[in-house]
Coordinates of C-alpha atoms in Angstrom, one line a residue:
P1 CA 6.3 10.8 1.7
P2 CA 4.1 8.9 4.2
Y3 CA 3.3 6.3 1.6
L4 CA 6.6 4.5 0.9
G5 CA 5.3 2.0 -1.7
L6 CA 7.8 -0.8 -2.2
I7 CA 11.4 0.0 -1.1
E8 CA 14.4 -2.2 -0.9
S9 CA 17.7 -2.4 0.9
G10 CA 20.9 -4.0 -0.3
D11 CA 22.8 -3.4 3.0
A12 CA 20.6 -5.1 5.6
G13 CA 18.5 -2.1 6.2
G14 CA 21.2 0.6 6.4
S15 CA 19.8 2.5 3.4
W16 CA 16.7 2.2 1.3
T17 CA 15.8 2.9 -2.3
P18 CA 12.3 3.0 -3.9
V19 CA 11.3 0.2 -6.2
S20 CA 7.8 1.3 -7.1
L21 CA 4.6 3.1 -5.9
Y22 CA 6.7 5.5 -3.9
G23 CA 4.3 8.1 -2.6
D24 CA 1.3 6.2 -4.0
A25 CA 0.8 3.1 -1.8
D26 CA 1.1 2.2 1.9
F27 CA 1.5 -1.6 2.3
H28 CA 0.2 -3.2 5.5
V29 CA 1.0 -6.7 4.3
L30 CA 3.7 -7.8 1.9
R31 CA 4.4 -11.4 1.0
T32 CA 6.7 -13.0 -1.6
A33 CA 7.1 -16.2 -3.5
G34 CA 10.0 -16.1 -5.9
R35 CA 9.6 -13.0 -8.1
R36 CA 5.9 -12.7 -7.1
V37 CA 5.1 -10.0 -4.6
V38 CA 1.7 -9.6 -3.1
G39 CA 0.8 -6.4 -1.2
Y40 CA -2.2 -5.2 0.6
G41 CA -2.6 -1.6 1.7
S42 CA -3.9 1.9 1.1
D43 CA -3.9 3.9 -2.1
F44 CA -2.7 7.5 -1.5
K45 CA -5.2 9.3 -3.7
T46 CA -8.4 7.4 -2.8
R47 CA -7.4 6.0 0.6
R48 CA -9.1 2.8 -0.5
Q49 CA -7.6 -0.6 0.5
Q50 CA -6.1 -2.5 -2.4
L51 CA -4.7 -5.9 -3.1
L52 CA -1.8 -5.7 -5.6
V53 CA 0.2 -8.5 -7.3
S54 CA 3.6 -8.2 -9.0
E55 CA 5.2 -10.9 -11.1
D56 CA 8.5 -9.1 -11.6
G57 CA 9.8 -8.4 -8.1
G58 CA 7.6 -5.4 -7.5
R59 CA 8.5 -3.3 -10.5
T60 CA 4.9 -3.4 -12.0
W61 CA 1.6 -4.3 -10.4
S62 CA -1.9 -5.6 -11.2
Q63 CA -4.9 -5.3 -9.0
R64 CA -7.0 -8.1 -7.4
R65 CA -10.2 -7.6 -5.5
P66 CA -9.6 -8.2 -1.8
P67 CA -12.1 -10.6 -0.3
M68 CA -12.5 -8.3 2.8
I69 CA -10.5 -5.8 4.9
L70 CA -7.4 -7.9 5.5
L71 CA -5.5 -8.4 8.7
D72 CA -3.0 -10.8 7.1
L73 CA -2.4 -12.8 4.0
I74 CA 0.0 -15.7 3.3
L75 CA 1.1 -17.6 0.2
S76 CA 1.5 -21.4 0.2
P77 CA 5.1 -22.5 0.0
A78 CA 4.0 -25.5 -2.1
D79 CA 1.9 -23.5 -4.6
P80 CA 2.2 -19.7 -4.8
D81 CA -1.3 -19.5 -6.4
V82 CA -2.8 -20.7 -3.1
W83 CA -3.4 -17.8 -0.7
V84 CA -5.0 -17.7 2.7
A85 CA -6.3 -14.4 4.0
A86 CA -7.6 -13.4 7.4
G87 CA -9.6 -10.3 8.2
A88 CA -13.0 -8.8 8.9
K89 CA -15.0 -11.8 7.7
G90 CA -12.8 -14.5 9.2
V91 CA -10.5 -16.7 7.0
M92 CA -10.7 -17.1 3.2
R93 CA -8.6 -19.0 0.6
S94 CA -7.9 -18.4 -3.1
A95 CA -6.6 -21.2 -5.3
D96 CA -6.1 -18.9 -8.3
A97 CA -3.7 -16.1 -7.1
G98 CA -6.4 -13.9 -5.5
R99 CA -8.9 -13.9 -8.4
T100 CA -11.6 -15.8 -6.5
W101 CA -12.1 -16.6 -2.8
T102 CA -13.9 -19.2 -0.6
R103 CA -14.7 -19.0 3.1
L104 CA -12.8 -21.2 5.5
P105 CA -13.5 -22.0 9.2
G106 CA -11.8 -20.0 11.9
L107 CA -11.4 -16.5 13.3
A108 CA -9.1 -13.9 11.8
G109 CA -5.6 -13.8 13.0
K110 CA -1.9 -13.6 12.0
L111 CA -0.8 -16.2 9.6
A112 CA 2.5 -18.1 8.8
W113 CA 3.1 -21.1 6.5
P114 CA 6.4 -22.7 7.8
D115 CA 6.1 -25.7 5.5
A116 CA 3.7 -27.1 2.9
K117 CA 1.8 -29.1 5.5
A118 CA 1.6 -26.6 8.3
L119 CA -0.4 -23.4 8.0
I120 CA -0.4 -21.6 11.4
R121 CA -3.0 -19.1 12.6
A122 CA -2.6 -17.0 15.7
E123 CA -5.8 -15.6 17.0
P124 CA -5.9 -12.2 18.7
N125 CA -5.8 -13.8 22.2
G126 CA -2.6 -15.8 21.3
E127 CA -4.2 -19.2 20.8
L128 CA -2.6 -21.0 17.8
F129 CA -4.2 -23.3 15.3
R130 CA -2.6 -25.5 12.7
S131 CA -4.0 -26.7 9.3
S132 CA -2.4 -29.4 7.2
D133 CA -5.0 -28.9 4.4
A134 CA -4.5 -25.2 3.5
G135 CA -7.1 -24.0 6.0
T136 CA -10.0 -26.4 5.4
T137 CA -9.7 -27.8 8.9
W138 CA -7.9 -26.4 12.0
R139 CA -6.7 -28.0 15.2
P140 CA -5.2 -26.4 18.4
A141 CA -1.5 -26.0 18.1
G142 CA -0.4 -24.1 21.2
D143 CA -0.5 -20.7 22.8
L144 CA 1.8 -17.6 22.4
V145 CA 0.9 -16.4 25.9
G146 CA 0.5 -12.9 24.5
R147 CA -1.4 -11.0 21.9
P148 CA 0.3 -11.4 18.5
A149 CA 1.5 -8.3 16.6
A150 CA 3.2 -10.3 13.9
L151 CA 3.8 -14.0 12.9
A152 CA 6.4 -15.2 10.4
A153 CA 8.3 -18.4 9.4
D154 CA 11.8 -18.9 8.2
D155 CA 13.3 -22.3 7.3
G156 CA 10.6 -24.1 9.4
V157 CA 11.1 -21.9 12.4
L158 CA 8.1 -19.8 13.6
Y159 CA 8.7 -16.3 15.0
A160 CA 6.1 -14.2 16.8
A161 CA 6.2 -10.6 18.0
V162 CA 3.7 -10.0 20.8
H163 CA 2.3 -6.6 21.8
T164 CA 4.7 -6.3 24.8
G165 CA 7.6 -6.1 22.3
V166 CA 8.9 -9.6 23.0
I167 CA 10.0 -11.7 20.1
K168 CA 9.4 -15.5 20.5
M169 CA 10.5 -18.5 18.4
S170 CA 9.2 -22.0 18.0
R171 CA 11.0 -25.0 16.4
D172 CA 8.0 -27.3 16.8
L173 CA 5.2 -25.5 14.9
G174 CA 4.0 -23.5 17.8
A175 CA 3.7 -26.2 20.5
T176 CA 6.4 -24.5 22.6
W177 CA 8.0 -21.1 22.5
T178 CA 11.3 -19.6 23.7
V179 CA 12.0 -15.9 24.0
R180 CA 14.4 -14.7 21.3
S181 CA 14.6 -11.1 22.4
R182 CA 12.8 -8.6 24.6
P183 CA 12.8 -4.9 24.7
R184 CA 15.6 -3.2 26.6
P185 CA 14.5 -1.5 29.8
T186 CA 14.5 2.3 29.4
T187 CA 16.7 4.3 31.7
T188 CA 15.8 7.6 33.1
S189 CA 18.4 10.1 34.3

C-alpha cells in the first residue's frame, strides 16, 4: 500500500517487514530514543496529520497533538522527553514528550541534535544555527551552501542532504562541510 506505516529491515535494507500501521499511516518524520519512536505523518482514512508516540519500539502507539504542521522534529539526546519541532509556525519545544509546547525563536528548518549541548537548525536557504540551550537562543553556525533536504547526526557527525542530491558531512557542528557523496552522472546511449 502507499501508506507503509513502520517497517523494519534486519539486512541493511535488503528486505523489509511491517512492524505496525501498515496501510494506515505514512510517516514524514521518524525519530527514536531507545525504545521510544516518535512519528509524524498522515492517517490513511482521514488524511489528517498526526503525531504518534510508541514506547515499545513501534509496536503500539498513542497520539499527541502536534503543535503545527511539522517540517521536522527532534528528540534531545540528554532527555528524550524534550522535543524540538519546526514547521508552519516556526520552532517549538516540548519538555513533556509532546503533551504541551512553547514557542521558540527562529525560522522553521531541518533539525539535528548531535550532542546534548548542540542543537542544529538548517534554514531553507542553507544557513545553520546552533543552540546550546535546547532552542531558547540561537547563534549562526555555518552554511550548507545549498537547500537542505535532510539533516541528521550520528556519533557527533552532522550529515546533510541538499536538493542537488549531494550528501555533505561536518565534524565541527556545521562550521565546515565536506562532500561525502554526489549523484552519479547519468549516461545516455
